[in-house]
Amino acid sequence: TLPQGWDGLGASYILVVASLLQLCSYAVIGSIELSMPLWVVSPDGMGYQSQRTGMACFGTCFIILQALKRMKPHLSSLSIQKNPSRSVQIGILTSCISLACIYLIPLTSKHDKSLLGLLCLSTLGAFIYLGLVLGVMAVDHIRATAISSSNDCSNLPSGLAFMQSHKSSPVLVFLGRLV
């Protein structure tokens, strides 16, 4: 719970900010999900054929499964519960650095020929995914904490009082994906 709020802010305002952050994070996730496959197969991007694209997807999924198997107990209990704002920052920073590095792969390797480029793409794709998962889980924890801490929604701006219920989360996910 938030006994005194964070930095003098009330739980209702933290709820509004966390809901807007959740909406923006799902908009970013939707745009990455749409643009990454197109970039991988486009000639200006990686220029992969279907066989190399499948190998990159398999490598990414394998890395994600291995990482989640080892990191799941630590993600849920340690970092997110103790300091959710730092978890959001780490997740966003991991995804941003990985997105910046993934742009450099076609500049340093030959299109559709380099095994090192394929491995780098798989690893960076996994880092992008894991960073986004960490960020979204931390934002959800902040939002759930603010919901449980605010007993009334009298301090919320009009029209945003529905955010206090847990049922508003699917609406934010849908709006974020729609954007």
PDB file of C-alpha atoms in Angstrom:
ATOM      1  CA  THR A   1       0.000   0.000   0.000  1.00  0.00           C
ATOM      2  CA  LEU A   2       0.929   3.634  -0.325  1.00  0.00           C
ATOM      3  CA  PRO A   3       0.469   5.136   3.143  1.00  0.00           C
ATOM      4  CA  GLN A   4       1.572   8.669   2.253  1.00  0.00           C
ATOM      5  CA  GLY A   5       1.846   8.442  -1.512  1.00  0.00           C
ATOM      6  CA  TRP A   6       5.068   8.707  -3.460  1.00  0.00           C
ATOM      7  CA  ASP A   7       6.878  12.021  -3.281  1.00  0.00           C
ATOM      8  CA  GLY A   8       3.813  13.713  -1.855  1.00  0.00           C
ATOM      9  CA  LEU A   9       1.463  12.541  -4.611  1.00  0.00           C
ATOM     10  CA  GLY A  10      -1.761  10.839  -3.710  1.00  0.00           C
ATOM     11  CA  ALA A  11      -2.644   7.341  -4.783  1.00  0.00           C
ATOM     12  CA  SER A  12      -5.286   8.625  -7.207  1.00  0.00           C
ATOM     13  CA  TYR A  13      -2.776  10.671  -9.194  1.00  0.00           C
ATOM     14  CA  ILE A  14      -0.296   7.793  -9.201  1.00  0.00           C
ATOM     15  CA  LEU A  15      -3.121   5.650 -10.567  1.00  0.00           C
ATOM     16  CA  VAL A  16      -3.699   8.089 -13.428  1.00  0.00           C
ATOM     17  CA  VAL A  17       0.009   8.282 -14.275  1.00  0.00           C
ATOM     18  CA  ALA A  18       0.424   4.493 -14.054  1.00  0.00           C
ATOM     19  CA  SER A  19      -2.619   3.977 -16.288  1.00  0.00           C
ATOM     20  CA  LEU A  20      -1.264   6.382 -18.891  1.00  0.00           C
ATOM     21  CA  LEU A  21       2.128   4.683 -18.684  1.00  0.00           C
ATOM     22  CA  GLN A  22       0.435   1.320 -19.159  1.00  0.00           C
ATOM     23  CA  LEU A  23      -1.456   2.648 -22.187  1.00  0.00           C
ATOM     24  CA  CYS A  24       1.758   4.010 -23.729  1.00  0.00           C
ATOM     25  CA  SER A  25       3.705   0.825 -23.022  1.00  0.00           C
ATOM     26  CA  TYR A  26       1.112  -1.300 -24.818  1.00  0.00           C
ATOM     27  CA  ALA A  27       1.166   1.134 -27.753  1.00  0.00           C
ATOM     28  CA  VAL A  28       4.952   0.698 -27.977  1.00  0.00           C
ATOM     29  CA  ILE A  29       4.662  -3.087 -27.694  1.00  0.00           C
ATOM     30  CA  GLY A  30       2.081  -3.146 -30.478  1.00  0.00           C
ATOM     31  CA  SER A  31       4.241  -1.039 -32.763  1.00  0.00           C
ATOM     32  CA  ILE A  32       7.300  -3.221 -32.122  1.00  0.00           C
ATOM     33  CA  GLU A  33       5.268  -6.371 -32.772  1.00  0.00           C
ATOM     34  CA  LEU A  34       4.122  -4.894 -36.071  1.00  0.00           C
ATOM     35  CA  SER A  35       7.392  -3.415 -37.286  1.00  0.00           C
ATOM     36  CA  MET A  36       9.981  -6.033 -36.245  1.00  0.00           C
ATOM     37  CA  PRO A  37       8.846  -8.826 -38.609  1.00  0.00           C
ATOM     38  CA  LEU A  38       8.604  -6.365 -41.473  1.00  0.00           C
ATOM     39  CA  TRP A  39      12.088  -5.035 -40.754  1.00  0.00           C
ATOM     40  CA  VAL A  40      13.572  -8.529 -40.588  1.00  0.00           C
ATOM     41  CA  VAL A  41      12.333  -9.476 -44.076  1.00  0.00           C
ATOM     42  CA  SER A  42      12.718  -6.101 -45.803  1.00  0.00           C
ATOM     43  CA  PRO A  43      15.783  -5.528 -48.012  1.00  0.00           C
ATOM     44  CA  ASP A  44      16.594  -2.309 -46.136  1.00  0.00           C
ATOM     45  CA  GLY A  45      16.518  -4.167 -42.816  1.00  0.00           C
ATOM     46  CA  MET A  46      17.958  -7.615 -42.309  1.00  0.00           C
ATOM     47  CA  GLY A  47      16.788  -8.925 -45.679  1.00  0.00           C
ATOM     48  CA  TYR A  48      16.208 -12.445 -44.380  1.00  0.00           C
ATOM     49  CA  GLN A  49      14.448 -15.123 -46.398  1.00  0.00           C
ATOM     50  CA  SER A  50      11.796 -17.276 -44.741  1.00  0.00           C
ATOM     51  CA  GLN A  51      14.285 -19.948 -43.604  1.00  0.00           C
ATOM     52  CA  ARG A  52      16.541 -17.435 -41.810  1.00  0.00           C
ATOM     53  CA  THR A  53      13.529 -15.664 -40.328  1.00  0.00           C
ATOM     54  CA  GLY A  54      12.322 -18.968 -38.868  1.00  0.00           C
ATOM     55  CA  MET A  55      15.770 -19.668 -37.449  1.00  0.00           C
ATOM     56  CA  ALA A  56      15.862 -16.199 -35.856  1.00  0.00           C
ATOM     57  CA  CYS A  57      12.395 -16.717 -34.331  1.00  0.00           C
ATOM     58  CA  PHE A  58      13.399 -20.129 -32.981  1.00  0.00           C
ATOM     59  CA  GLY A  59      16.607 -18.723 -31.481  1.00  0.00           C
ATOM     60  CA  THR A  60      14.735 -15.840 -29.876  1.00  0.00           C
ATOM     61  CA  CYS A  61      12.081 -18.132 -28.391  1.00  0.00           C
ATOM     62  CA  PHE A  62      14.730 -20.524 -27.091  1.00  0.00           C
ATOM     63  CA  ILE A  63      16.622 -17.702 -25.358  1.00  0.00           C
ATOM     64  CA  ILE A  64      13.392 -16.312 -23.882  1.00  0.00           C
ATOM     65  CA  LEU A  65      12.315 -19.715 -22.541  1.00  0.00           C
ATOM     66  CA  GLN A  66      15.710 -20.348 -20.961  1.00  0.00           C
ATOM     67  CA  ALA A  67      15.791 -16.865 -19.430  1.00  0.00           C
ATOM     68  CA  LEU A  68      12.251 -17.087 -18.056  1.00  0.00           C
ATOM     69  CA  LYS A  69      12.938 -20.483 -16.540  1.00  0.00           C
ATOM     70  CA  ARG A  70      15.863 -19.063 -14.596  1.00  0.00           C
ATOM     71  CA  MET A  71      14.598 -15.519 -13.922  1.00  0.00           C
ATOM     72  CA  LYS A  72      10.902 -15.964 -13.084  1.00  0.00           C
ATOM     73  CA  PRO A  73      11.270 -16.336  -9.289  1.00  0.00           C
ATOM     74  CA  HIS A  74      13.560 -13.310  -9.142  1.00  0.00           C
ATOM     75  CA  LEU A  75      11.403 -11.104 -11.359  1.00  0.00           C
ATOM     76  CA  SER A  76       8.173 -11.506  -9.456  1.00  0.00           C
ATOM     77  CA  SER A  77       9.425 -11.403  -5.903  1.00  0.00           C
ATOM     78  CA  LEU A  78      12.617  -9.416  -5.736  1.00  0.00           C
ATOM     79  CA  SER A  79      12.869  -6.546  -8.148  1.00  0.00           C
ATOM     80  CA  ILE A  80       9.268  -5.708  -8.939  1.00  0.00           C
ATOM     81  CA  GLN A  81       7.898  -5.989  -5.414  1.00  0.00           C
ATOM     82  CA  LYS A  82      10.692  -4.049  -3.727  1.00  0.00           C
ATOM     83  CA  ASN A  83      11.240  -1.239  -6.229  1.00  0.00           C
ATOM     84  CA  PRO A  84       8.768  -1.187  -9.102  1.00  0.00           C
ATOM     85  CA  SER A  85       9.861   2.203 -10.457  1.00  0.00           C
ATOM     86  CA  ARG A  86      13.438   0.963 -10.835  1.00  0.00           C
ATOM     87  CA  SER A  87      12.121  -2.168 -12.570  1.00  0.00           C
ATOM     88  CA  VAL A  88      10.265   0.033 -15.073  1.00  0.00           C
ATOM     89  CA  GLN A  89      13.454   1.993 -15.728  1.00  0.00           C
ATOM     90  CA  ILE A  90      15.560  -1.166 -16.155  1.00  0.00           C
ATOM     91  CA  GLY A  91      12.996  -2.733 -18.486  1.00  0.00           C
ATOM     92  CA  ILE A  92      12.663   0.365 -20.659  1.00  0.00           C
ATOM     93  CA  LEU A  93      16.427   0.915 -20.760  1.00  0.00           C
ATOM     94  CA  THR A  94      17.066  -2.721 -21.729  1.00  0.00           C
ATOM     95  CA  SER A  95      14.541  -2.518 -24.556  1.00  0.00           C
ATOM     96  CA  CYS A  96      15.815   0.847 -25.807  1.00  0.00           C
ATOM     97  CA  ILE A  97      19.469  -0.215 -25.845  1.00  0.00           C
ATOM     98  CA  SER A  98      18.545  -3.477 -27.583  1.00  0.00           C
ATOM     99  CA  LEU A  99      16.493  -1.606 -30.193  1.00  0.00           C
ATOM    100  CA  ALA A 100      19.412   0.750 -30.819  1.00  0.00           C
ATOM    101  CA  CYS A 101      21.856  -2.148 -31.155  1.00  0.00           C
ATOM    102  CA  ILE A 102      19.584  -4.168 -33.433  1.00  0.00           C
ATOM    103  CA  TYR A 103      19.757  -1.363 -35.976  1.00  0.00           C
ATOM    104  CA  LEU A 104      23.523  -1.859 -36.212  1.00  0.00           C
ATOM    105  CA  ILE A 105      23.331  -5.546 -37.206  1.00  0.00           C
ATOM    106  CA  PRO A 106      22.695  -4.970 -40.954  1.00  0.00           C
ATOM    107  CA  LEU A 107      25.489  -2.384 -41.049  1.00  0.00           C
ATOM    108  CA  THR A 108      28.074  -4.818 -39.701  1.00  0.00           C
ATOM    109  CA  SER A 109      27.062  -8.110 -41.324  1.00  0.00           C
ATOM    110  CA  LYS A 110      26.180  -9.331 -44.811  1.00  0.00           C
ATOM    111  CA  HIS A 111      22.493  -9.723 -45.570  1.00  0.00           C
ATOM    112  CA  ASP A 112      21.208 -13.281 -45.206  1.00  0.00           C
ATOM    113  CA  LYS A 113      24.725 -14.744 -44.891  1.00  0.00           C
ATOM    114  CA  SER A 114      26.082 -14.170 -41.409  1.00  0.00           C
ATOM    115  CA  LEU A 115      25.456 -16.640 -38.602  1.00  0.00           C
ATOM    116  CA  LEU A 116      26.760 -14.076 -36.122  1.00  0.00           C
ATOM    117  CA  GLY A 117      24.136 -11.594 -37.331  1.00  0.00           C
ATOM    118  CA  LEU A 118      21.455 -14.236 -36.833  1.00  0.00           C
ATOM    119  CA  LEU A 119      22.622 -14.946 -33.288  1.00  0.00           C
ATOM    120  CA  CYS A 120      22.816 -11.227 -32.482  1.00  0.00           C
ATOM    121  CA  LEU A 121      19.298 -10.716 -33.831  1.00  0.00           C
ATOM    122  CA  SER A 122      17.976 -13.590 -31.709  1.00  0.00           C
ATOM    123  CA  THR A 123      19.717 -12.358 -28.570  1.00  0.00           C
ATOM    124  CA  LEU A 124      18.675  -8.732 -28.997  1.00  0.00           C
ATOM    125  CA  GLY A 125      15.114  -9.787 -29.815  1.00  0.00           C
ATOM    126  CA  ALA A 126      15.023 -11.717 -26.554  1.00  0.00           C
ATOM    127  CA  PHE A 127      16.387  -8.709 -24.640  1.00  0.00           C
ATOM    128  CA  ILE A 128      13.727  -6.475 -26.196  1.00  0.00           C
ATOM    129  CA  TYR A 129      11.002  -8.902 -25.165  1.00  0.00           C
ATOM    130  CA  LEU A 130      12.327  -9.456 -21.636  1.00  0.00           C
ATOM    131  CA  GLY A 131      12.782  -5.715 -21.083  1.00  0.00           C
ATOM    132  CA  LEU A 132       9.217  -5.036 -22.185  1.00  0.00           C
ATOM    133  CA  VAL A 133       7.894  -7.827 -19.961  1.00  0.00           C
ATOM    134  CA  LEU A 134       9.769  -6.445 -16.955  1.00  0.00           C
ATOM    135  CA  GLY A 135       8.492  -2.922 -17.652  1.00  0.00           C
ATOM    136  CA  VAL A 136       4.876  -4.003 -18.113  1.00  0.00           C
ATOM    137  CA  MET A 137       4.919  -6.204 -15.009  1.00  0.00           C
ATOM    138  CA  ALA A 138       6.323  -3.334 -12.936  1.00  0.00           C
ATOM    139  CA  VAL A 139       3.759  -0.839 -14.271  1.00  0.00           C
ATOM    140  CA  ASP A 140       0.980  -3.328 -13.513  1.00  0.00           C
ATOM    141  CA  HIS A 141       2.334  -3.684  -9.964  1.00  0.00           C
ATOM    142  CA  ILE A 142       2.439   0.107  -9.494  1.00  0.00           C
ATOM    143  CA  ARG A 143      -1.104   0.398 -10.812  1.00  0.00           C
ATOM    144  CA  ALA A 144      -2.383  -2.438  -8.608  1.00  0.00           C
ATOM    145  CA  THR A 145      -0.711  -0.871  -5.570  1.00  0.00           C
ATOM    146  CA  ALA A 146      -2.306   2.492  -6.349  1.00  0.00           C
ATOM    147  CA  ILE A 147      -5.707   0.850  -6.837  1.00  0.00           C
ATOM    148  CA  SER A 148      -5.497  -0.944  -3.507  1.00  0.00           C
ATOM    149  CA  SER A 149      -4.295   2.215  -1.741  1.00  0.00           C
ATOM    150  CA  SER A 150      -6.978   4.583  -2.981  1.00  0.00           C
ATOM    151  CA  ASN A 151     -10.261   3.931  -1.254  1.00  0.00           C
ATOM    152  CA  ASP A 152     -12.242   6.517  -3.143  1.00  0.00           C
ATOM    153  CA  CYS A 153     -11.879   8.119  -6.518  1.00  0.00           C
ATOM    154  CA  SER A 154     -12.923  11.611  -5.453  1.00  0.00           C
ATOM    155  CA  ASN A 155      -9.497  13.072  -6.275  1.00  0.00           C
ATOM    156  CA  LEU A 156      -9.474  11.641  -9.792  1.00  0.00           C
ATOM    157  CA  PRO A 157     -10.293  13.958 -12.672  1.00  0.00           C
ATOM    158  CA  SER A 158     -13.794  13.457 -14.033  1.00  0.00           C
ATOM    159  CA  GLY A 159     -14.096  10.715 -16.597  1.00  0.00           C
ATOM    160  CA  LEU A 160     -11.082   8.799 -15.241  1.00  0.00           C
ATOM    161  CA  ALA A 161     -12.731   7.284 -12.182  1.00  0.00           C
ATOM    162  CA  PHE A 162     -13.202   3.955 -13.986  1.00  0.00           C
ATOM    163  CA  MET A 163      -9.434   3.419 -13.736  1.00  0.00           C
ATOM    164  CA  GLN A 164      -9.803   2.478 -10.097  1.00  0.00           C
ATOM    165  CA  SER A 165     -11.283  -0.890 -10.982  1.00  0.00           C
ATOM    166  CA  HIS A 166      -9.157  -3.824 -12.102  1.00  0.00           C
ATOM    167  CA  LYS A 167     -11.558  -4.217 -15.044  1.00  0.00           C
ATOM    168  CA  SER A 168     -10.076  -1.134 -16.728  1.00  0.00           C
ATOM    169  CA  SER A 169      -6.785  -2.898 -17.472  1.00  0.00           C
ATOM    170  CA  PRO A 170      -8.093  -4.780 -20.556  1.00  0.00           C
ATOM    171  CA  VAL A 171      -9.494  -1.487 -21.851  1.00  0.00           C
ATOM    172  CA  LEU A 172      -6.057   0.123 -21.563  1.00  0.00           C
ATOM    173  CA  VAL A 173      -4.430  -2.863 -23.278  1.00  0.00           C
ATOM    174  CA  PHE A 174      -6.940  -2.678 -26.134  1.00  0.00           C
ATOM    175  CA  LEU A 175      -6.533   1.084 -26.563  1.00  0.00           C
ATOM    176  CA  GLY A 176      -2.754   0.773 -26.477  1.00  0.00           C
ATOM    177  CA  ARG A 177      -2.802  -1.943 -29.131  1.00  0.00           C
ATOM    178  CA  LEU A 178      -5.264   0.077 -31.211  1.00  0.00           C
ATOM    179  CA  VAL A 179      -2.972   3.105 -31.269  1.00  0.00           C
TER     180      VAL A 179
END
